[in-house]
Structure formats: C-alpha cells, structure tokens
PDB file of C-alpha atoms in Angstrom:
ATOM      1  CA  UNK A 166       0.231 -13.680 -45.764  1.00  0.00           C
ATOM      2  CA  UNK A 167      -2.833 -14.923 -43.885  1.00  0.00           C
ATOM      3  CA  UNK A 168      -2.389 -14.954 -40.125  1.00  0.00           C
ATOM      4  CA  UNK A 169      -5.169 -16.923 -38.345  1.00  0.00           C
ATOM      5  CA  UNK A 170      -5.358 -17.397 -34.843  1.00  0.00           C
ATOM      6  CA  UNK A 171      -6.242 -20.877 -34.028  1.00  0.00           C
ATOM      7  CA  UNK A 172      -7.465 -21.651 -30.450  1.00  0.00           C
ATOM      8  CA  UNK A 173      -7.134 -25.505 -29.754  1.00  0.00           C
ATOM      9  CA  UNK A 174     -10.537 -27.287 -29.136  1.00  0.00           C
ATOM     10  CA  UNK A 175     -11.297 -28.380 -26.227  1.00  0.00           C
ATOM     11  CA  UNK A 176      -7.855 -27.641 -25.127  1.00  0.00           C
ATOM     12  CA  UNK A 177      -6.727 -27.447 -21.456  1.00  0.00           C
ATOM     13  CA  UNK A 178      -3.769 -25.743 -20.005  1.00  0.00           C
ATOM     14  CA  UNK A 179      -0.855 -27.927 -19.579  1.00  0.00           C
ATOM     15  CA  UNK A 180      -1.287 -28.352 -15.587  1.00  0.00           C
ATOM     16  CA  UNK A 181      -5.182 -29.971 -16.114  1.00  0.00           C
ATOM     17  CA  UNK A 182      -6.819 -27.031 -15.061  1.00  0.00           C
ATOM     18  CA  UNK A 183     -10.397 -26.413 -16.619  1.00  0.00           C
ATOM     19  CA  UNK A 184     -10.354 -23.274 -18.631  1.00  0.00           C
ATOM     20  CA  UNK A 185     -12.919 -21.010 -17.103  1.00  0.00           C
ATOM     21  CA  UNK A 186     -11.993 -17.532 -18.361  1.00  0.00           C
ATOM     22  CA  UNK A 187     -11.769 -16.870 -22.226  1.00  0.00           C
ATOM     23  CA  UNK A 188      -8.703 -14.644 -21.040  1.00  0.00           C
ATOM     24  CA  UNK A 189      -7.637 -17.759 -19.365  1.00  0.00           C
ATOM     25  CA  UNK A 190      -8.184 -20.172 -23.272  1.00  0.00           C
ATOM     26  CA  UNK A 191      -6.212 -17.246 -24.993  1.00  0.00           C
ATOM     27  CA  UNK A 192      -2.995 -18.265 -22.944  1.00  0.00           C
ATOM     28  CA  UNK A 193      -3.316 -21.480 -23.962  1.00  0.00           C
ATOM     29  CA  UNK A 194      -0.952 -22.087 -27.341  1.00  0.00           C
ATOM     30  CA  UNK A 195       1.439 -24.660 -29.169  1.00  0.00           C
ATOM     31  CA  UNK A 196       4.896 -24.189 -29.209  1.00  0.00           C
ATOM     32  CA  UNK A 197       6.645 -25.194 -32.529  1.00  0.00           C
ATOM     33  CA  UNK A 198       7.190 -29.037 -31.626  1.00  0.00           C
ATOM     34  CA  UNK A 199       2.756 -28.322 -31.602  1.00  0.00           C
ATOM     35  CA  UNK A 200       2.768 -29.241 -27.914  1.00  0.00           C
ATOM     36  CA  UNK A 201       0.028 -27.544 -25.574  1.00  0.00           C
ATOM     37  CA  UNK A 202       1.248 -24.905 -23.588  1.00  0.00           C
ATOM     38  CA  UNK A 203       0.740 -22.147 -21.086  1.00  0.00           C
ATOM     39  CA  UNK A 204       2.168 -18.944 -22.419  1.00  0.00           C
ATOM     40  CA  UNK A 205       4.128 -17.430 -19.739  1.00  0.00           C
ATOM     41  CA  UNK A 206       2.296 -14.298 -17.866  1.00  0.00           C
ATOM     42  CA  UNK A 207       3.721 -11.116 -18.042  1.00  0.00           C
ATOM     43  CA  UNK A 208       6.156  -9.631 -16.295  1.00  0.00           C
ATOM     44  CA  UNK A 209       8.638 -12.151 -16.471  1.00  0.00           C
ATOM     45  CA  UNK A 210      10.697 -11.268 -13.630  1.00  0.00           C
ATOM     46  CA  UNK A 211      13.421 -13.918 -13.961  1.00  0.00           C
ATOM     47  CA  UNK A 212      14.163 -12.186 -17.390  1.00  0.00           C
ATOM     48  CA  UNK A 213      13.993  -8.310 -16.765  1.00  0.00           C
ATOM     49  CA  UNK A 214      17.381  -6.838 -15.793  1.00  0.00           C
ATOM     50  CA  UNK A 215      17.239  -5.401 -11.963  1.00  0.00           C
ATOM     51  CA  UNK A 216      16.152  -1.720 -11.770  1.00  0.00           C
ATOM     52  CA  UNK A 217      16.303   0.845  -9.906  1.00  0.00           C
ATOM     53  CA  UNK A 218      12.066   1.442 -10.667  1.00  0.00           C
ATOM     54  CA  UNK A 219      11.677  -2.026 -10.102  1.00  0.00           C
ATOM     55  CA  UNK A 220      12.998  -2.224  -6.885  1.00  0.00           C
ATOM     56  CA  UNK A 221      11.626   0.605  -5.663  1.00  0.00           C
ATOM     57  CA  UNK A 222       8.439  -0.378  -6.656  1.00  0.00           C
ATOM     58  CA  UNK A 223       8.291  -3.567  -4.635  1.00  0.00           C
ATOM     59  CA  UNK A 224      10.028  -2.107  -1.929  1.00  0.00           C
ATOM     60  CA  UNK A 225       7.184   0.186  -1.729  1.00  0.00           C
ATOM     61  CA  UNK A 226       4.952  -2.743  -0.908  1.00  0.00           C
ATOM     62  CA  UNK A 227       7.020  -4.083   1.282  1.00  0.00           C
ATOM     63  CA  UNK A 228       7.574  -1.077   3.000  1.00  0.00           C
ATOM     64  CA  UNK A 229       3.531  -0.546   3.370  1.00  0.00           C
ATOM     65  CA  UNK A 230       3.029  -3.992   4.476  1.00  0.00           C
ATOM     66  CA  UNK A 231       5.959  -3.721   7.246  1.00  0.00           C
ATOM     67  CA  UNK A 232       4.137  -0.161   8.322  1.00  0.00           C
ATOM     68  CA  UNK A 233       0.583  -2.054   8.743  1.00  0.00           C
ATOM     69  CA  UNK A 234       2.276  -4.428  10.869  1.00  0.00           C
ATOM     70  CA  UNK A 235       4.075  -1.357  12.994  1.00  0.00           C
ATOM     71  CA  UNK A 236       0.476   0.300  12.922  1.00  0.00           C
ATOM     72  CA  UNK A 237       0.137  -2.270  15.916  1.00  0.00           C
ATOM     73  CA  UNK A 238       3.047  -0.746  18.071  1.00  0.00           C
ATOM     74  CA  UNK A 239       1.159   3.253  17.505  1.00  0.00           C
ATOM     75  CA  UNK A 240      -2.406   1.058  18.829  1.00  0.00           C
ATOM     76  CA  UNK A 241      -0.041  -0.818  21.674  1.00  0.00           C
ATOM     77  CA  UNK A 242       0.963   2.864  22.732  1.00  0.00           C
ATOM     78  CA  UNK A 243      -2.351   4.445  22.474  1.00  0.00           C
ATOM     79  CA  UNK A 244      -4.209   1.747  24.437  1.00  0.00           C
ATOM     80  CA  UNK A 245      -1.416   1.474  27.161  1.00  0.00           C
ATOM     81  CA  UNK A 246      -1.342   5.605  27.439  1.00  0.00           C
ATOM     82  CA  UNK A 247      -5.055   5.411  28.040  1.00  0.00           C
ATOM     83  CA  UNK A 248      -5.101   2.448  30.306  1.00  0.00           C
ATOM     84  CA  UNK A 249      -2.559   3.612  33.065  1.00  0.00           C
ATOM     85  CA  UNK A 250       0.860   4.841  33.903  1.00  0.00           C
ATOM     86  CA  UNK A 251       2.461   1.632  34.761  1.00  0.00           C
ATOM     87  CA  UNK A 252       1.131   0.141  31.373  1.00  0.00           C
ATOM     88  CA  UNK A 253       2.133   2.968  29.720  1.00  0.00           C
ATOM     89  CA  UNK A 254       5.968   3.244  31.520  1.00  0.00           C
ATOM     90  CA  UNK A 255       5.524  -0.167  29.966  1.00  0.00           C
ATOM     91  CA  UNK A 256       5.307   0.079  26.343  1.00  0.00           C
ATOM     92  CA  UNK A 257       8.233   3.226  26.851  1.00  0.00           C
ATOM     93  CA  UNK A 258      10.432   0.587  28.366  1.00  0.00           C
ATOM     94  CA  UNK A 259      10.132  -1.890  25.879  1.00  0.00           C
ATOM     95  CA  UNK A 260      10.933   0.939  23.092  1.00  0.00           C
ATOM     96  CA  UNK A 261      14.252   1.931  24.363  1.00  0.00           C
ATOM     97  CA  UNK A 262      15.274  -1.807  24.869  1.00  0.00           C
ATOM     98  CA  UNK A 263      17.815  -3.543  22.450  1.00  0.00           C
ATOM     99  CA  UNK A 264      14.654  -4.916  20.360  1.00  0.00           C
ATOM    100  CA  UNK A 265      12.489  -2.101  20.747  1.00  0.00           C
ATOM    101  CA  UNK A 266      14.796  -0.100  19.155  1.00  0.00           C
ATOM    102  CA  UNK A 267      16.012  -2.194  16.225  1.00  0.00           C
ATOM    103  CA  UNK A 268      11.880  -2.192  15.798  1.00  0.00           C
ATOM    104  CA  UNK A 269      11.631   1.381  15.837  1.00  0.00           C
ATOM    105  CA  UNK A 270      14.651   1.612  13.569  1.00  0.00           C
ATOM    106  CA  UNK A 271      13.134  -0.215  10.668  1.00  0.00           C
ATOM    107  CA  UNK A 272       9.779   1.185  11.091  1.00  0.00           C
ATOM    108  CA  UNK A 273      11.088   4.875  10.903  1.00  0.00           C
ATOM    109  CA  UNK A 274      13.521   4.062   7.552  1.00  0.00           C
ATOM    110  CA  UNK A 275      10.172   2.215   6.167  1.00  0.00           C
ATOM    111  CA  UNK A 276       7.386   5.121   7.475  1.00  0.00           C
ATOM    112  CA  UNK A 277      10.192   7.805   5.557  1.00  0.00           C
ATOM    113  CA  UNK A 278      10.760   5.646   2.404  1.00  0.00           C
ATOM    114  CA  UNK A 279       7.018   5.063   2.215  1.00  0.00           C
ATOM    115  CA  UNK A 280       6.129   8.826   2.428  1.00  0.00           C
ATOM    116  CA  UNK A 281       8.832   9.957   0.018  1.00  0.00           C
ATOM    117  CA  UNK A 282       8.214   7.429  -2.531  1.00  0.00           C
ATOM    118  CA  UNK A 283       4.668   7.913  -2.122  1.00  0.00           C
ATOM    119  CA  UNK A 284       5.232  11.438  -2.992  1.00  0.00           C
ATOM    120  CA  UNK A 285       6.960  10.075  -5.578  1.00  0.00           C
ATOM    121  CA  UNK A 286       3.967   8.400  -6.628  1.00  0.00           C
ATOM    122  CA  UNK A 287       1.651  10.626  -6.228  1.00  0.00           C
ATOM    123  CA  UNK A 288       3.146  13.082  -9.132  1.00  0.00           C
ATOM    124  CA  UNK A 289       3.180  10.112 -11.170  1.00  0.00           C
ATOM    125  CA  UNK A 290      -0.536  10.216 -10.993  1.00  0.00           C
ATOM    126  CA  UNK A 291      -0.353  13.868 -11.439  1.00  0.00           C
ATOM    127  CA  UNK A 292       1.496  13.172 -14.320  1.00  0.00           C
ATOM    128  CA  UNK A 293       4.698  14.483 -14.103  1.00  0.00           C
ATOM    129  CA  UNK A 294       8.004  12.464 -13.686  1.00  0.00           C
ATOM    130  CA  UNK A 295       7.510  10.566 -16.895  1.00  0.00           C
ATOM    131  CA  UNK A 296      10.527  11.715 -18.727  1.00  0.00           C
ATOM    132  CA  UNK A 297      13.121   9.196 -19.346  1.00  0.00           C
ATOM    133  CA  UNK A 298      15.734   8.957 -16.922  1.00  0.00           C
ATOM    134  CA  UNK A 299      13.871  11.183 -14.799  1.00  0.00           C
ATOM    135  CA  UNK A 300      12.169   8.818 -13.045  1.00  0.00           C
ATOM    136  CA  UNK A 301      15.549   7.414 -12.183  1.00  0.00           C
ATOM    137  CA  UNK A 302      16.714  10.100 -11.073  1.00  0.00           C
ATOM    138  CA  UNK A 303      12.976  11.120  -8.774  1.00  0.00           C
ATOM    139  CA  UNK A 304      14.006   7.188  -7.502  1.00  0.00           C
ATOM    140  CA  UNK A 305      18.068   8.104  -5.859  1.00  0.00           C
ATOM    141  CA  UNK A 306      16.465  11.225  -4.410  1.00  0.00           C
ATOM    142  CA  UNK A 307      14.047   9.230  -2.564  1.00  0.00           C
ATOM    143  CA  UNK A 308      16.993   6.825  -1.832  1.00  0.00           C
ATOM    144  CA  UNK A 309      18.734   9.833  -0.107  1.00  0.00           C
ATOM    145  CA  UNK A 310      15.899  11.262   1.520  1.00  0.00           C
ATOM    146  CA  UNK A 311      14.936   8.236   3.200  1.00  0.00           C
ATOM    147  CA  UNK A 312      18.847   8.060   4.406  1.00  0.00           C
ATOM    148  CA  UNK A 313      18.945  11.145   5.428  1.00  0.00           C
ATOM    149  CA  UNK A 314      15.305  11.657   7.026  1.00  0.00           C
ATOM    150  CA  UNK A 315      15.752   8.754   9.299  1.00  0.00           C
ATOM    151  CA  UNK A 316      19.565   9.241  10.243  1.00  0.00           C
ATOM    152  CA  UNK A 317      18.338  12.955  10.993  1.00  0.00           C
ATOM    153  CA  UNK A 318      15.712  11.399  13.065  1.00  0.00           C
ATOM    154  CA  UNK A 319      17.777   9.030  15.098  1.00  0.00           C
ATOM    155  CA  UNK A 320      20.212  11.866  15.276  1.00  0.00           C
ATOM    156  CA  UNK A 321      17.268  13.710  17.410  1.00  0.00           C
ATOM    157  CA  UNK A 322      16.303  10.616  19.275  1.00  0.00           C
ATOM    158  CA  UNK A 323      19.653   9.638  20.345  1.00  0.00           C
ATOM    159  CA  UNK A 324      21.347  13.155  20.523  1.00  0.00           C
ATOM    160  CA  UNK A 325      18.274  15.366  21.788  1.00  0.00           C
ATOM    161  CA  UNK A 326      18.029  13.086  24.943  1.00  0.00           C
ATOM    162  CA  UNK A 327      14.568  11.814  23.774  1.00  0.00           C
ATOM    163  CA  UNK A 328      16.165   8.599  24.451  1.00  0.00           C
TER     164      UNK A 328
ATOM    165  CA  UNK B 263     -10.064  -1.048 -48.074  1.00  0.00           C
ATOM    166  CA  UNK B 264     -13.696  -1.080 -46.867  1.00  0.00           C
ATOM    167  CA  UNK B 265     -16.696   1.442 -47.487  1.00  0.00           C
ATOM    168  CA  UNK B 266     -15.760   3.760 -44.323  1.00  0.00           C
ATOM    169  CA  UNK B 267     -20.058   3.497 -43.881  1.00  0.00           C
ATOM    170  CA  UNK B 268     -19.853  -0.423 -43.322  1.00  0.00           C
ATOM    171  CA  UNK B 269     -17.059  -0.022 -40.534  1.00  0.00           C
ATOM    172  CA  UNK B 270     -18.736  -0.470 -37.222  1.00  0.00           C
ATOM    173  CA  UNK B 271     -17.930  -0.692 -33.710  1.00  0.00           C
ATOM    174  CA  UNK B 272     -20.320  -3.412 -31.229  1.00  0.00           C
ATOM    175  CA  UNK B 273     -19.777  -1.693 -27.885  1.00  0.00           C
ATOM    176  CA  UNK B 274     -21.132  -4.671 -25.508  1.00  0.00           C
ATOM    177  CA  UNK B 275     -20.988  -2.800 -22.613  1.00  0.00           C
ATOM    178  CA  UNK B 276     -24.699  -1.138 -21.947  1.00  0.00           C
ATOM    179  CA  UNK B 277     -25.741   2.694 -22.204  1.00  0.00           C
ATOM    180  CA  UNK B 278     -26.262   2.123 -18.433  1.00  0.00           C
ATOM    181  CA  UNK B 279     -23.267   0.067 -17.791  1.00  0.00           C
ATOM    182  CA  UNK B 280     -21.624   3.062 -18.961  1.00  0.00           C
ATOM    183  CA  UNK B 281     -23.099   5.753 -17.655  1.00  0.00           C
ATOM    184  CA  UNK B 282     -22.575   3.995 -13.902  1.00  0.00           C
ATOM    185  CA  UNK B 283     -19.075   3.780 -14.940  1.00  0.00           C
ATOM    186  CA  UNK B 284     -18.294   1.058 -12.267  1.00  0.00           C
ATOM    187  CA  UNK B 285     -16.027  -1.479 -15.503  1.00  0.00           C
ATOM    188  CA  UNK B 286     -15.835  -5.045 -14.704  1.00  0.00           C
ATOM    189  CA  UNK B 287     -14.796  -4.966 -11.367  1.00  0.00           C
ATOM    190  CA  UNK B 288     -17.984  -3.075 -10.384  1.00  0.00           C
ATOM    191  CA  UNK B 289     -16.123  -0.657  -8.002  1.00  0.00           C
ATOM    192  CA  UNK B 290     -15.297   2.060 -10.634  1.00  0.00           C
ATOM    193  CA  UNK B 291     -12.353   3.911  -9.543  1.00  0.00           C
ATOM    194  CA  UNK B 292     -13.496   4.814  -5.694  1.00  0.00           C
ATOM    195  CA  UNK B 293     -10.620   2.345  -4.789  1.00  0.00           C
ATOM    196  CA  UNK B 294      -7.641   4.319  -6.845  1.00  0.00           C
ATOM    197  CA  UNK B 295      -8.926   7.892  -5.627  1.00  0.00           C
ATOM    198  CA  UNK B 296      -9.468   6.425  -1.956  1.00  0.00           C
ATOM    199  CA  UNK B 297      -5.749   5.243  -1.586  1.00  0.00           C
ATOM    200  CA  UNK B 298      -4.833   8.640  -3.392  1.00  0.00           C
ATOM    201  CA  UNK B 299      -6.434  11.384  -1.298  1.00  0.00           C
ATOM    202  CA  UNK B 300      -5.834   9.155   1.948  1.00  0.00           C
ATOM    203  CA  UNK B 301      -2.168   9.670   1.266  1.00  0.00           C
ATOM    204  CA  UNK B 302      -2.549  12.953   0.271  1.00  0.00           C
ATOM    205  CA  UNK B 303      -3.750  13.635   3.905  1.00  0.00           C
ATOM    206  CA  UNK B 304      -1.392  11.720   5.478  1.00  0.00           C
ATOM    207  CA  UNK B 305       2.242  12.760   4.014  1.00  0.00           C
ATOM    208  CA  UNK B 306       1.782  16.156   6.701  1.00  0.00           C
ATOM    209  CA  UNK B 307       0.059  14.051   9.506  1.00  0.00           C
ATOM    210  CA  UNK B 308       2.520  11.897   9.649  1.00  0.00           C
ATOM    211  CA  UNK B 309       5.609  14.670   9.274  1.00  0.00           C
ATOM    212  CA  UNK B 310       3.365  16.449  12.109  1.00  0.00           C
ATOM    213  CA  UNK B 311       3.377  12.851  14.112  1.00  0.00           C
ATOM    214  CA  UNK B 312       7.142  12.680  13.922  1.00  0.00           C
ATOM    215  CA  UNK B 313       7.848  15.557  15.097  1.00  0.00           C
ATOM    216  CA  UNK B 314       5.562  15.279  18.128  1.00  0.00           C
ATOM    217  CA  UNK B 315       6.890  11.781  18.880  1.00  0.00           C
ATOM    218  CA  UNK B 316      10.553  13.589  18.668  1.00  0.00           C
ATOM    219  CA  UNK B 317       9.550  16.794  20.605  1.00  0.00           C
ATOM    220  CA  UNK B 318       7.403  14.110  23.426  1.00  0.00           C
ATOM    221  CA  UNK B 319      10.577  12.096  23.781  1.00  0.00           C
ATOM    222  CA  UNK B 320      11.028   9.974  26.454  1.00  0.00           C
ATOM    223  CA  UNK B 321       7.997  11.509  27.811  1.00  0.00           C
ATOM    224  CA  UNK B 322       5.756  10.670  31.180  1.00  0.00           C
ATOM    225  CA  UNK B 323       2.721   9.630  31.188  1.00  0.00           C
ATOM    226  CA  UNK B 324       1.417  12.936  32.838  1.00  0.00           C
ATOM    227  CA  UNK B 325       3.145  14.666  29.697  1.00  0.00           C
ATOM    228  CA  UNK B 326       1.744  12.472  27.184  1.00  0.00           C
ATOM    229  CA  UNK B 327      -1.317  13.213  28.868  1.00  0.00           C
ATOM    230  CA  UNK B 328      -1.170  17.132  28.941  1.00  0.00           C
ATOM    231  CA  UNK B 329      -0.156  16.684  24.851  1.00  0.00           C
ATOM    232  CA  UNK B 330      -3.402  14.880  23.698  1.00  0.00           C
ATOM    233  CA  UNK B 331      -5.448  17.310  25.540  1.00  0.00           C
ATOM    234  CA  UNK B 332      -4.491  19.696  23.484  1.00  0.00           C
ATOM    235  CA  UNK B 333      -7.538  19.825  21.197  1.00  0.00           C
ATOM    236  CA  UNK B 334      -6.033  20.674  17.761  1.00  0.00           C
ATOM    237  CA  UNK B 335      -3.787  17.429  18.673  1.00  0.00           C
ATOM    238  CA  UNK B 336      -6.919  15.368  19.657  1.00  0.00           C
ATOM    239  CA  UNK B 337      -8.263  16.428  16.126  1.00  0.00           C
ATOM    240  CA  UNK B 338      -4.771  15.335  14.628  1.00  0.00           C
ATOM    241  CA  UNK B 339      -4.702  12.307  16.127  1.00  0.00           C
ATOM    242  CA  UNK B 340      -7.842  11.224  15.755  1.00  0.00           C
ATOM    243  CA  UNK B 341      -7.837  11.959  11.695  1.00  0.00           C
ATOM    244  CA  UNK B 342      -4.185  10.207  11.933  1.00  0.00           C
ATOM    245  CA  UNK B 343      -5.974   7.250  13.147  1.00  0.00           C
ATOM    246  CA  UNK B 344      -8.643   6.962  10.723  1.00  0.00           C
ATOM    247  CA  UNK B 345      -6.459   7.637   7.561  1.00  0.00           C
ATOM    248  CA  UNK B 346      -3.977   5.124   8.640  1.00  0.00           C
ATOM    249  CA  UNK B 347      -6.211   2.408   9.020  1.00  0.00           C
ATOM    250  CA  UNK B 348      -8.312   3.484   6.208  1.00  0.00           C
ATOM    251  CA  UNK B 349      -5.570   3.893   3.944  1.00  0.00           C
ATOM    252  CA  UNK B 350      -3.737   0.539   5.243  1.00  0.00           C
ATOM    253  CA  UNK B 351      -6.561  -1.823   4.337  1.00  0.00           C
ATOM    254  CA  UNK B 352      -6.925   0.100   0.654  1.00  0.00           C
ATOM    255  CA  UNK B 353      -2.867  -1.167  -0.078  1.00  0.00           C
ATOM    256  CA  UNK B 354      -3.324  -4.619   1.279  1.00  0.00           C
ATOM    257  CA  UNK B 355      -6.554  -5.465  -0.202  1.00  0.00           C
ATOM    258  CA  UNK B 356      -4.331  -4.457  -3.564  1.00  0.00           C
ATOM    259  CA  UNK B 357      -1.560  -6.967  -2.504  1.00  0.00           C
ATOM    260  CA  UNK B 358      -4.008  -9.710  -1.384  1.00  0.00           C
ATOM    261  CA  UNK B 359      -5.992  -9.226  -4.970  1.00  0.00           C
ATOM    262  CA  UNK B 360      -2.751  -9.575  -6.373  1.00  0.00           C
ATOM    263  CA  UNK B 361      -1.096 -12.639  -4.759  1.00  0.00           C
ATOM    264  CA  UNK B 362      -3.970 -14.757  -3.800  1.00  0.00           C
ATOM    265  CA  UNK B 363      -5.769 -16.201  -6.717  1.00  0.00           C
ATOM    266  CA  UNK B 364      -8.201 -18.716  -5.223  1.00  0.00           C
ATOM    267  CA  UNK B 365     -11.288 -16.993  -4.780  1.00  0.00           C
ATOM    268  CA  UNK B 366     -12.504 -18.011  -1.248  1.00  0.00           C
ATOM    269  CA  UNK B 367      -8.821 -17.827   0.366  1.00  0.00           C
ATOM    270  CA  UNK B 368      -9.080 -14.294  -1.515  1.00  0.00           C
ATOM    271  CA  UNK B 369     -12.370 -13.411   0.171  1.00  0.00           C
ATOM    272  CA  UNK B 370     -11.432 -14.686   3.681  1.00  0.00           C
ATOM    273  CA  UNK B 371      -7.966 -12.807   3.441  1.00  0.00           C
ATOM    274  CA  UNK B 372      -9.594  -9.527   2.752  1.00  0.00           C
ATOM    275  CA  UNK B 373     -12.138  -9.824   5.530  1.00  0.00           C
ATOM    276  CA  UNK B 374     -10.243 -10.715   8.124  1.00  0.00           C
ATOM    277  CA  UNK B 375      -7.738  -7.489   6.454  1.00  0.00           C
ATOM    278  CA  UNK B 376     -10.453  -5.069   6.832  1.00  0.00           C
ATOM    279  CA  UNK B 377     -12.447  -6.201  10.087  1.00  0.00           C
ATOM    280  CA  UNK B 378      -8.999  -5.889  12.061  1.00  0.00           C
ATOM    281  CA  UNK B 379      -8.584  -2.554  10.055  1.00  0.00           C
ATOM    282  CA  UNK B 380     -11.813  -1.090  11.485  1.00  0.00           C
ATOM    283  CA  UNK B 381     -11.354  -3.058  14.875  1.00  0.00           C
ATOM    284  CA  UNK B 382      -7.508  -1.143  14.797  1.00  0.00           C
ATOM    285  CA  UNK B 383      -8.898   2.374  13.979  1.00  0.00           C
ATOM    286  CA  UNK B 384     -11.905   1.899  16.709  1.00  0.00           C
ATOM    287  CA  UNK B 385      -9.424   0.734  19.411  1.00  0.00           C
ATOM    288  CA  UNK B 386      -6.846   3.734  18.509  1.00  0.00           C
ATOM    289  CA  UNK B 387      -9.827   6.207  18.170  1.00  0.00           C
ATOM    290  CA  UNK B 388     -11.176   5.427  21.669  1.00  0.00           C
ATOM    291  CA  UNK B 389      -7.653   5.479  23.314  1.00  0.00           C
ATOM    292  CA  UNK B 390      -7.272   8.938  21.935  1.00  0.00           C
ATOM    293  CA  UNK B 391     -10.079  10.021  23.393  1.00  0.00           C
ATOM    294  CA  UNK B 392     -10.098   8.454  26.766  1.00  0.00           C
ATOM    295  CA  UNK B 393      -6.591  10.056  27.109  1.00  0.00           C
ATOM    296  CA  UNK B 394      -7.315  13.509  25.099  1.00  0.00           C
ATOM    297  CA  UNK B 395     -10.885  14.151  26.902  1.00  0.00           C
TER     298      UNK B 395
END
C-alpha cells in the first residue's frame, strides 16, 4: 500500500494564522470528516497520567524561578550590610518577622530541592540514572532530602538560637 | 531494493556550517555546558553559604562584618555572586524561550532578564566588597 503524504495547498491553520515555518505547514492536516486542522503539539499534558518525573521536572522550574526572585532578598542583605548598621539591623528584623520567615521558609525548601534535584540532573547528563524505575526512585530520594535538609535547617535556626 | 551506489545522502548544512558547529540556533551548545558547569560550582557554594548563614545567625553587623573580611570568604562570596546571577539568567532565558512565542515580547523579556541579571551580580559584587575590604 502506497502512503503519500499530502500537504493541503495553500492551506492555513485553523485559527487564520499565515504559515511561516515549513515545520509550522507540516502540523497542518485533515481529520477524517477532511476538515483543516492543527495537529495537537506534543506533550499533551491533559492526556499523560501525573508522574512522579513529571512533577519533579516542573517543580524544578518553578523552584529556579522562585530562587531568582529570592536572589533579591541575598542582594537586599548585601547592600544593607554594606550601607550601615541601622539598614542592616533592618533587613535582620524583617527576616525574623512573621513574613520574613514564611519567606525564608519557602526559599530554603526551594534552594534544597533545587540543589538536590539538580544533582539529580546533573548525572542525568552524565548519563547515569536511566534505568527504569530508577529514576523514580533518584526522584523520592530527592523528595526526602529536600524534607529532611530544610527541617534539619530550621531545626538549627530555631533550636541553635540563630533565631 | 536499490543499487547500494545510487543511495545518497544531500547534507544541506555547509562544510563550514559544520565545522563551526553552532546548528540552527547559532549558539552551539555554550548555553547547555554554561548552565551545567555553573551548577556544578554552585551545589558546594551554596552548601558552604548555608552553613555560614546558620553558623552567622542572628548576627551583628560588626560580626557580619569581621566574616566577609575574611578573605577566602570574600573570594566565596564574590564567585557565589557571579554564578548565581550567571547561572539564573541561563534557566530563565530557557523558560522565557519556552513560554513566550512572539518574537519581540521574546526579545524584550530576555533583555530586561539579563540586564537586571548583570545589574544584580554588579550590585551584590560591590556590596561584598565595600563590606569585605
């Protein structure tokens, strides 16, 4: 049997967008009624089944996007320690406050999930961790070591009197 | 099944196209090993970070002080600083690529990413040393 693909002439994508990208015409098909469509871009995520890998991977992102915005807090301290004491008693203040805190909170669980899984990652590119089920198992250690690294330490801020 | 002598391959890429090695985003892969050795350098920076931020405490400002003029700290800090930023603009120029498709949104996003990137890592750099030095 002779399979040919045939690309509609002059076709458009459904949505009247002008096809400007030959990868861009090759999404463009008929579906069986011989209507023009867009084919639907991979990956579907209304259709996968939730993962573990699959939420870790986009809490990864999250995670680095939350630390970029918590990079701001490290300059805040920085610029406040080198202006004077006052500004700097300051920023300190604000860190042990109800907010501060609950700030500080999130940015340590993200800062330790974001270094473990990067570690994570980073032997992926190494190429190890590939085995099936492996990598599910590389993801609940992560999982734990982020619980445990950032209860262990709010343990020492809270305990150790760094408070 | 065709004379194996008339099978041929048109490789429309040029001889210098490939020798530059640069593909079809022109940037080769200085991008992928960028973000890589960045984080390479900072998984122990930023273990070493935590713990100084721990061991500081509730610290005062004469302590804080004392700790940056340390110079193997200054040194710390001040590569800290650099990878951060450096390493923060290389994951959300990835996420901008990848979520914003209209080219001059795309462009404006990832300026305005890296200029407060470098005007981040300049402002941390010379706090560190106006406190270390």
């Amino acid at each position: 049997m002779a399979v040919r693909f045939v690309q509609p002439v002059g076709a458009q994508p459904p949505n009247g967008a002008i096809v400007r990208d030959v990868r861009e015409a090759l999404m463009v098909s008929r579906n069986t009624n011989g209507k023009l469509v867009r084919r639907p871009l991979s990956p579907h995520l209304q259709v996968y089944k939730p993962q573990i890998t699959t939420a870790m991977s986009i809490l990864h992102r999250i995670t680095g996007v939350a630390l970029a915005a918590g990079s701001l807090l490290m300059v805040c301290w920085l610029v406040s320690a080198a202006n004077s004491p006052e500004a700097y008693y300051g920023v300190r203040d604000f860190t042990v406050s109800w907010l501060g805190r609950l700030l500080m909170f999130g940015w340590t669980a993200a800062l330790v999930y974001h270094l473990c899984n990067g570690l994570r990652h980073l032997a992926w590119d190494a190429g190890f961790g590939f085995e099936k089920g492996i990598y599910k198992t590389t993801g609940i250690v992560v999982l734990a070591a982020t619980a445990v690294g950032t209860i262990l330490i709010w343990l020492v801020v809270l305990l150790g009197g760094a408070g | 099944m065709a004379d194996p002598k008339d099978i041929h391959i048109d490789i429309m890429r040029s001889e210098l196209g490939r020798a530059r090695g640069m593909g079809a985003a022109k940037s080769g892969v200085g991008h992928w090993w960028g973000q890589r050795v960045s984080a390479m350098a900072l998984a122990p920076l930023t273990l070493w970070f935590i713990y100084s931020v721990l061991s500081l405490g509730s610290a005062s400002h004469e302590a804080v002080l004392a700790w940056a003029s340390n110079p193997l700290t200054l040194v710390l800090l001040l590569t800290l600083a650099g990878m951060t930023f450096y390493h923060m603009q290389l994951g959300l120029q990835t996420v901008i690529e990848d979520y914003v498709h209209d080219e001059g949104k795309r462009l404006l996003a990832l300026l305005l990413v890296k200029g407060a990137a470098v005007l981040l890592a300049v402002t941390a750099i010379v706090s560190i040393l106006k406190i270390g030095l």
